[in-house]
Coordinates of C-alpha atoms in Angstrom, one line a residue:
M282 CA -20.0 103.9 30.8
F283 CA -18.7 101.1 33.1
E284 CA -21.0 98.7 35.0
N285 CA -20.0 97.2 38.4
R286 CA -19.2 93.5 38.1
S287 CA -17.5 93.2 41.5
E288 CA -19.9 90.5 42.6
H289 CA -17.9 88.1 40.3
L290 CA -14.8 88.5 42.5
P291 CA -14.2 85.8 45.2
D292 CA -14.9 88.2 48.1
R293 CA -15.3 91.9 48.9
Q294 CA -13.1 92.1 51.9
P295 CA -10.9 95.2 52.3
F296 CA -7.5 94.6 50.8
K297 CA -4.4 96.8 50.7
G298 CA -2.7 96.4 47.4
Y299 CA -0.8 98.2 44.7
G300 CA 0.1 96.5 41.4
A301 CA -1.6 93.9 39.3
A302 CA -0.5 91.8 36.3
V303 CA -2.2 89.3 33.9
V304 CA 0.0 86.3 33.6
A305 CA -0.1 83.5 31.0
G306 CA 0.2 80.7 33.6
P307 CA 1.4 77.2 32.8
D308 CA -2.2 76.0 32.3
R309 CA -4.5 79.0 32.6
T310 CA -4.6 82.8 32.8
L311 CA -3.8 84.2 36.2
I312 CA -4.3 87.7 37.6
F313 CA -1.7 88.5 40.2
V314 CA -2.4 91.3 42.7
S315 CA 0.4 92.5 44.9
G316 CA -0.4 92.8 48.6
Y317 CA 1.3 95.5 50.8
G318 CA 1.9 94.1 54.2
T319 CA -0.5 91.3 53.5
E320 CA -0.5 88.3 51.2
N321 CA -0.4 88.6 47.4
R322 CA -3.5 87.3 45.7
V323 CA -3.8 85.2 42.5
F324 CA -7.1 84.9 40.7
A325 CA -8.2 82.7 37.8
P326 CA -11.4 82.9 35.7
K327 CA -13.9 80.2 36.4
D328 CA -15.7 78.2 33.8
G329 CA -19.1 79.7 33.3
G330 CA -18.1 83.1 34.6
G331 CA -16.7 84.6 37.8
V332 CA -13.3 84.5 39.3
S333 CA -11.7 82.1 41.8
D334 CA -8.9 82.7 44.3
V335 CA -6.2 80.2 43.5
T336 CA -3.3 81.8 45.4
P337 CA -0.6 79.1 46.0
D338 CA 1.4 79.4 49.2
A339 CA 4.6 80.0 47.3
L340 CA 3.2 83.2 45.7
A341 CA 1.4 84.6 48.8
D342 CA 4.5 86.0 50.5
R343 CA 2.4 87.0 53.4
T344 CA 5.0 89.3 55.1
G345 CA 6.0 91.1 52.0
H346 CA 5.3 94.7 50.9
A347 CA 4.7 94.3 47.2
L348 CA 4.4 97.2 44.8
G349 CA 5.1 96.6 41.1
V350 CA 4.6 93.2 39.4
V351 CA 5.2 92.0 35.8
A352 CA 5.2 88.7 33.9
A353 CA 7.5 87.6 31.1
D354 CA 9.4 84.6 29.8
I355 CA 12.9 85.4 31.0
D356 CA 14.4 81.9 30.7
A357 CA 13.1 81.1 27.2
D358 CA 11.2 78.0 28.3
G359 CA 7.9 79.1 26.8
V360 CA 6.3 79.9 30.2
E361 CA 6.1 83.3 31.9
E362 CA 7.9 84.0 35.2
V363 CA 6.5 86.6 37.6
Y364 CA 8.7 89.4 39.1
V365 CA 7.4 91.0 42.3
H366 CA 9.0 94.2 43.7
N367 CA 8.9 94.4 47.5
T368 CA 9.9 97.5 49.5
D369 CA 9.2 98.6 53.1
T370 CA 10.8 102.0 52.6
Y371 CA 10.1 105.0 50.5
G372 CA 13.5 105.2 48.8
G373 CA 17.1 104.0 48.9
I374 CA 17.8 100.6 50.4
A375 CA 15.0 98.5 51.8
S376 CA 15.1 95.6 54.3
E377 CA 13.0 93.3 52.0
R378 CA 14.1 91.6 48.8
D379 CA 12.3 91.1 45.6
R380 CA 10.9 87.8 44.3
L381 CA 11.3 86.2 40.9
F382 CA 8.8 83.3 40.7
D383 CA 9.3 80.5 38.2
P384 CA 6.7 77.9 37.6
T385 CA 8.1 74.3 37.7
P386 CA 6.4 70.9 37.6
N387 CA 6.7 70.9 41.4
G388 CA 5.2 74.3 41.9
W389 CA 6.5 77.9 41.9
R390 CA 10.0 78.6 43.1
D391 CA 11.9 81.9 43.8
I392 CA 14.8 82.1 41.5
F393 CA 16.5 84.7 43.8
A394 CA 16.6 82.0 46.5
L395 CA 18.8 79.7 44.4
P396 CA 22.4 79.3 45.7
V397 CA 23.8 80.7 42.5
N398 CA 22.0 84.0 43.2
D399 CA 23.3 84.4 46.8
G400 CA 23.8 88.1 47.3
R401 CA 22.3 89.0 43.9
D402 CA 18.7 89.8 45.0
N403 CA 17.4 93.3 44.9
V404 CA 16.9 95.4 48.0
R405 CA 16.8 98.8 46.3
A406 CA 13.5 100.6 46.8
G407 CA 11.5 101.1 43.6
R408 CA 8.1 101.1 42.0
S409 CA 7.3 99.8 38.6
V410 CA 8.8 96.8 36.7
A411 CA 8.8 96.2 32.9
A412 CA 9.6 93.3 30.6
V413 CA 11.9 94.4 27.8
D414 CA 13.1 92.3 24.9
R415 CA 16.1 94.5 24.2
L416 CA 17.7 92.2 21.6
G417 CA 14.6 90.8 19.9
T418 CA 15.4 87.2 20.9
G419 CA 12.1 86.5 22.8
R420 CA 14.1 86.3 26.0
Y421 CA 13.1 89.1 28.3
G422 CA 15.0 91.3 30.7
L423 CA 13.3 92.9 33.7
L424 CA 13.8 96.7 34.2
L425 CA 13.2 97.9 37.7
A426 CA 12.3 101.6 38.3
C427 CA 14.3 102.3 41.5
Y428 CA 13.7 105.3 43.7
G429 CA 16.7 107.0 45.2
A430 CA 18.9 104.3 43.8
P431 CA 20.2 103.3 40.4
M432 CA 17.8 101.4 38.1
R433 CA 18.4 97.7 37.6
F434 CA 18.0 95.5 34.5
Y435 CA 17.9 91.8 35.3
E436 CA 18.7 89.0 32.8
L437 CA 18.7 85.3 33.5
G438 CA 21.5 82.8 32.5
D439 CA 20.9 79.2 31.5
N440 CA 22.0 78.0 35.0
G441 CA 19.4 80.3 36.7
E442 CA 22.0 83.0 37.5
V443 CA 20.5 86.5 37.7
T444 CA 22.7 89.3 36.4
D445 CA 22.1 93.0 36.7
M446 CA 22.9 94.4 33.2
A447 CA 22.0 98.0 33.8
A448 CA 25.5 99.5 33.8
E449 CA 26.5 97.5 30.8
I450 CA 23.6 98.6 28.7
G451 CA 23.7 102.2 29.8
I452 CA 20.6 102.6 32.1
D453 CA 22.0 102.6 35.6
F454 CA 20.5 106.0 36.2
L455 CA 20.1 107.3 39.8
T456 CA 16.4 108.1 39.7
G457 CA 13.1 108.9 41.4
A458 CA 11.5 106.5 38.9
R459 CA 7.8 105.8 39.1
S460 CA 6.5 104.4 35.9
L461 CA 7.8 102.4 32.9
V462 CA 6.4 101.6 29.5
P463 CA 8.3 99.7 26.8
G464 CA 7.6 99.7 23.1
P465 CA 8.7 101.0 19.7
I466 CA 8.4 104.7 20.7
V467 CA 11.1 106.3 18.5
T468 CA 12.7 103.2 16.9
E469 CA 11.3 99.9 15.6
R470 CA 12.9 98.1 18.5
T471 CA 11.8 98.1 22.1
D472 CA 12.4 101.6 23.6
V473 CA 11.4 102.6 27.2
F474 CA 9.8 105.7 28.6
V475 CA 10.7 106.3 32.3
G476 CA 8.4 108.6 34.2
N477 CA 10.3 110.2 37.1
E478 CA 9.4 112.2 40.1
R479 CA 11.6 115.2 41.2
G480 CA 13.6 115.1 38.1
P481 CA 13.4 114.8 34.3
N482 CA 11.7 111.8 32.6
Y483 CA 13.8 109.6 30.3
L484 CA 13.2 108.2 26.9
L485 CA 15.5 105.3 26.4
R486 CA 16.2 104.7 22.8
N487 CA 17.2 101.1 22.0
E488 CA 20.5 101.1 20.0
R489 CA 20.9 97.4 19.3
G490 CA 20.4 96.4 22.9
H491 CA 22.1 99.4 24.5
F492 CA 20.1 102.5 25.5
S493 CA 20.6 106.2 25.4
D494 CA 18.4 108.9 26.9
V495 CA 16.9 111.0 24.1
A496 CA 14.1 112.7 26.1
P497 CA 15.6 116.2 25.6
N498 CA 15.5 115.6 21.8
F499 CA 11.7 115.3 22.0
G500 CA 10.9 117.7 24.8
L501 CA 9.8 114.9 27.1
E502 CA 11.9 115.7 30.2
A503 CA 9.2 117.7 32.2
P504 CA 11.6 118.1 35.3
G505 CA 9.0 120.1 37.3
E506 CA 6.3 117.4 37.1
H507 CA 5.9 114.1 39.1
A508 CA 5.0 111.4 36.6
R509 CA 2.9 108.4 37.7
G510 CA 0.8 106.4 35.2
V511 CA 1.9 106.2 31.5
A512 CA 0.6 104.3 28.6
L513 CA 1.2 103.9 24.8
V514 CA -1.7 104.2 22.4
D515 CA -2.1 104.6 18.6
P516 CA -5.6 106.1 18.2
D517 CA -5.3 106.7 14.4
G518 CA -3.6 103.5 13.4
D519 CA -0.6 105.2 11.8
G520 CA 1.9 102.9 13.5
Q521 CA 3.3 105.7 15.7
F522 CA 2.5 105.4 19.4
D523 CA 1.4 108.4 21.4
L524 CA 2.3 108.8 25.1
V525 CA -0.4 109.2 27.7
I526 CA 1.1 110.6 30.9
G527 CA -0.6 111.1 34.2
N528 CA 1.1 113.2 36.9
W529 CA 0.7 113.5 40.7
E530 CA -1.0 116.8 41.5
G531 CA 0.1 118.2 38.1
P532 CA -1.1 118.5 34.5
N533 CA -1.8 115.3 32.6
H534 CA -0.8 114.9 28.9
I535 CA -1.6 113.1 25.7
L536 CA 1.5 113.5 23.6
E537 CA 0.8 112.7 20.0
R538 CA 3.7 111.7 17.8
R539 CA 4.0 113.9 14.8
G540 CA 7.1 113.1 12.9
S541 CA 10.1 114.0 15.0
E542 CA 8.1 115.7 17.8
F543 CA 5.4 115.1 20.3
V544 CA 2.4 117.5 20.6
D545 CA 0.1 117.7 23.6
V546 CA -3.5 117.1 22.4
A547 CA -5.1 116.5 25.8
P548 CA -8.5 118.0 26.4
D549 CA -8.9 120.4 29.3
E550 CA -10.7 117.9 31.4
W551 CA -7.8 115.5 31.2
M552 CA -5.1 118.1 31.5
A553 CA -6.4 119.4 34.8
P554 CA -4.1 118.4 37.7
S555 CA -5.0 115.2 39.6
R556 CA -3.6 112.7 41.9
T557 CA -3.1 110.2 39.1
R558 CA -2.0 106.6 39.7
T559 CA -2.4 104.1 36.9
V560 CA -3.3 105.0 33.3
L561 CA -4.6 102.3 30.9
A562 CA -5.6 102.3 27.2
A563 CA -8.0 99.7 25.9
D564 CA -11.1 99.3 23.8
F565 CA -13.6 98.6 26.6
D566 CA -16.8 99.0 24.5
N567 CA -15.5 97.2 21.3
D568 CA -16.3 100.2 19.1
G569 CA -13.0 100.0 17.3
S570 CA -11.3 102.8 19.2
C571 CA -9.3 102.7 22.5
E572 CA -10.5 104.5 25.6
V573 CA -8.1 105.9 28.2
F574 CA -8.8 105.2 31.9
S575 CA -7.1 107.2 34.7
N576 CA -7.1 105.7 38.2
V577 CA -7.1 108.7 40.6
M578 CA -6.5 108.6 44.4
G579 CA -9.2 110.1 46.6
A580 CA -11.0 111.8 43.7
P581 CA -13.2 110.7 40.7
N582 CA -11.5 108.5 38.1
R583 CA -11.3 109.8 34.5
L584 CA -12.2 108.4 31.2
L585 CA -11.5 109.6 27.6
R586 CA -13.0 108.4 24.3
R587 CA -11.9 109.1 20.8
R588 CA -14.5 110.9 18.7
E589 CA -14.0 112.4 15.3
G590 CA -10.3 112.5 15.6
A591 CA -10.1 114.0 19.0
W592 CA -10.1 112.9 22.7
V593 CA -13.2 113.8 24.7
A594 CA -14.0 113.3 28.3
C595 CA -16.9 111.0 29.2
D596 CA -18.5 109.6 32.4
P597 CA -16.8 106.5 33.7
G598 CA -20.1 105.4 35.3
A599 CA -19.7 102.9 38.1
A600 CA -15.9 103.1 37.8
T601 CA -15.9 106.8 38.8
E602 CA -15.1 105.8 42.4
P603 CA -15.1 109.3 43.8
R604 CA -13.8 108.0 47.2
G605 CA -11.6 105.3 45.8
L606 CA -8.0 105.0 46.9
G607 CA -6.9 103.5 43.6
T608 CA -3.3 102.5 43.2
G609 CA -3.2 100.0 40.3
A610 CA -5.4 98.5 37.6
T611 CA -5.2 95.9 34.9
V612 CA -7.3 94.7 32.0
C613 CA -8.2 91.3 30.5
D614 CA -11.1 89.3 29.1
M615 CA -11.7 87.3 32.2
D616 CA -14.7 85.3 31.1
G617 CA -13.9 84.8 27.4
D618 CA -16.9 86.7 26.1
G619 CA -15.0 89.2 24.0
T620 CA -15.5 92.1 26.4
L621 CA -12.7 93.4 28.5
E622 CA -12.9 93.6 32.3
L623 CA -11.2 96.4 34.3
L624 CA -9.8 95.3 37.7
V625 CA -9.0 98.2 40.1
V626 CA -6.7 97.8 43.1
H627 CA -6.8 100.1 46.1
G628 CA -4.3 100.8 48.9
E629 CA -1.6 103.1 50.3
L630 CA -3.9 105.3 52.5
D631 CA -6.3 102.5 53.5
S632 CA -7.6 99.1 52.6
Q633 CA -10.6 98.9 50.2
P634 CA -12.1 96.0 48.4
L635 CA -11.0 95.2 44.8
S636 CA -13.3 96.4 42.1
L637 CA -14.3 94.9 38.8
Y638 CA -16.0 96.7 35.9
A639 CA -17.0 96.1 32.3
V640 CA -19.0 97.9 29.6
R641 CA -22.2 96.3 28.3
N642 CA -22.2 96.2 24.5
E643 CA -23.1 94.0 21.5
N644 CA -20.2 95.1 19.3
A645 CA -18.1 92.5 17.5
W646 CA -14.4 91.9 18.4
L647 CA -11.2 90.1 17.5
R648 CA -8.4 89.0 19.7
I649 CA -4.8 88.2 18.6
R650 CA -2.3 86.4 20.8
P651 CA 1.2 86.5 19.3
L652 CA 3.9 84.1 20.6
T653 CA 7.7 84.3 20.7
E654 CA 9.9 81.7 19.0
H655 CA 9.9 80.0 22.4
R656 CA 6.1 79.9 22.3
A657 CA 5.6 82.3 25.2
P658 CA 3.5 85.5 25.0
A659 CA 5.3 88.0 22.7
R660 CA 5.4 91.0 25.1
N661 CA 6.5 94.2 23.2
A662 CA 5.2 92.9 19.9
V663 CA 3.0 95.2 17.7
V664 CA -0.2 94.0 16.2
T665 CA -2.0 95.8 13.3
L666 CA -5.5 95.1 12.1
R667 CA -6.7 96.3 8.8
T668 CA -10.5 96.2 8.2
D669 CA -12.7 97.4 5.4
R670 CA -13.0 100.7 7.3
D671 CA -9.8 101.6 9.1
T672 CA -6.6 100.4 10.7
Q673 CA -6.0 99.7 14.4
T674 CA -2.8 99.1 16.2
R675 CA -2.1 97.5 19.6
L676 CA 1.0 96.9 21.6
I677 CA 1.4 93.7 23.6
C678 CA 2.0 95.0 27.1
G679 CA 5.4 94.6 28.8
G680 CA 4.3 96.8 31.7
S681 CA 2.5 100.1 31.8
G682 CA 0.1 102.1 33.8
Y683 CA 1.9 102.3 37.2
L684 CA 3.0 99.1 38.9
C685 CA 0.9 97.0 36.5
Q686 CA 0.7 95.0 33.3
T687 CA -2.3 94.0 31.1
E688 CA -3.0 90.8 29.3
P689 CA -0.7 89.6 26.5
V690 CA -3.4 89.8 23.9
A691 CA -4.2 92.5 21.2
H692 CA -7.9 93.2 21.7
F693 CA -9.7 94.8 18.8
G694 CA -13.3 96.1 18.8
L695 CA -15.1 95.9 15.4
G696 CA -18.2 97.9 16.2
G697 CA -21.7 96.9 15.1
D698 CA -24.1 98.6 17.5
T699 CA -25.4 101.2 15.1
A700 CA -24.0 99.8 11.8
P701 CA -22.6 96.6 10.4
F702 CA -19.4 95.7 12.1
S703 CA -16.0 96.2 10.4
T704 CA -14.8 93.3 8.4
P705 CA -11.2 92.2 9.2
R706 CA -9.0 92.1 6.1
T707 CA -5.5 91.3 7.5
V708 CA -3.8 91.2 10.8
T709 CA 0.0 91.7 11.0
V710 CA 2.3 90.9 14.0
R711 CA 5.7 92.6 14.1
W712 CA 8.0 91.2 16.7
P713 CA 10.8 93.1 18.5
D714 CA 13.3 91.4 16.2
G715 CA 11.8 93.2 13.2
R716 CA 10.3 90.1 11.6
A717 CA 6.6 90.1 10.8
R718 CA 3.8 87.8 9.8
T719 CA 0.4 88.6 8.2
V720 CA -2.7 86.5 8.4
E721 CA -5.5 87.1 5.8
A722 CA -9.2 87.4 6.6
P723 CA -9.1 86.5 10.4
E724 CA -12.5 85.3 11.7
P725 CA -14.4 87.9 13.7
E726 CA -15.3 87.1 17.3
S727 CA -12.5 84.7 17.8
E728 CA -9.1 84.6 19.4
L729 CA -6.3 83.8 17.1
T730 CA -2.8 82.6 18.2
I731 CA 0.0 83.7 15.8
T732 CA 3.3 81.9 16.1
H733 CA 6.7 83.5 15.5
P734 CA 8.0 83.1 11.9
A735 CA 10.7 80.8 13.3
N736 CA 7.8 78.4 14.2
R737 CA 5.4 78.4 11.3
N738 CA 3.4 75.4 12.6

């Protein structure tokens, strides 16, 4: 299915990395790739195609051991910050500290390095990071999945002071946490699924900004499994998100939401145990239905497609990477042609070049970019497209897969290869505060920015 587009990357040198995130930078889209024991790398799409290495010295952090990375507007200034989790140890307390990079007119600065944050930086070993708008204000907190130490939830004050709110909001669990995915899983607010190793998973239900673990209520604990990648997907457009969970050397799941329970609908090919890392859901071929990609370490990657109401395995093509040491992956439309690219990061066991893939197709598409009331990307927002044929739903990514985050755009395929493409009727954005806005008859093959109801112009 996928074709290799790696020649569009700046180089093919071996690189030991882990996570990747697509950042809405101050003046352009950036793709941040975390380097483990080597410099982080930052890419930007070039006019006319291809990708440039635009890594500023401030973000390179050449001696760090970076794992998870996420972007969000945590200070409500309309521009996304970037949180990078560093650890040089497996669990417990590390000797390295995390970075919280803030773009300023004079370049990027580390908020943790401000005098007001002396002693407040994180040295707990962890893995993934997620951006969570727990109160629906458009001002994001940063949840860190710690390993062998309590989780943290950072919020930023107006004076740049970083505060760990985990105990106050009820999520300072001592965990072996690996993955995080925020979204309206069991409420209409931003809940969080936490995939754990050597212990039960958590489903953190948002109760007006505080959280309680309701995983046992839905049979999601799986204490004998070792969760890695996790993603949310709504394949039937019913507005209820299903959980796609990849495990390390254990069974993989697709847990379909059916009322008050989740039912495993994974095909045998997906359920078979694997060394799963990142899991992503996106419509790579613009046919109007999401595919699910699983990045597997040291074995062939996996791909699922939705056909006649069921998930079926298919050939990933060039993205199979049977000898790939994949750790992370992210998705965005790098060249603005309406087709998504898949960037795969390798590392841990050895260095390998980054890989870039895409699916050749002539299908139509529509892209929706919702904004917060501060005019930053509206991470955790839900976007619903109704066409003359069906309904599709996408979640604006606050962090998913494993260590990673995809672009803050709802990408919809409209089909058209074998029949006329679907005609968009309405697109509705629902923000984490519960407010919504509907746009009639959006133009196909365009990217539409939708402002928050507080900013109607």
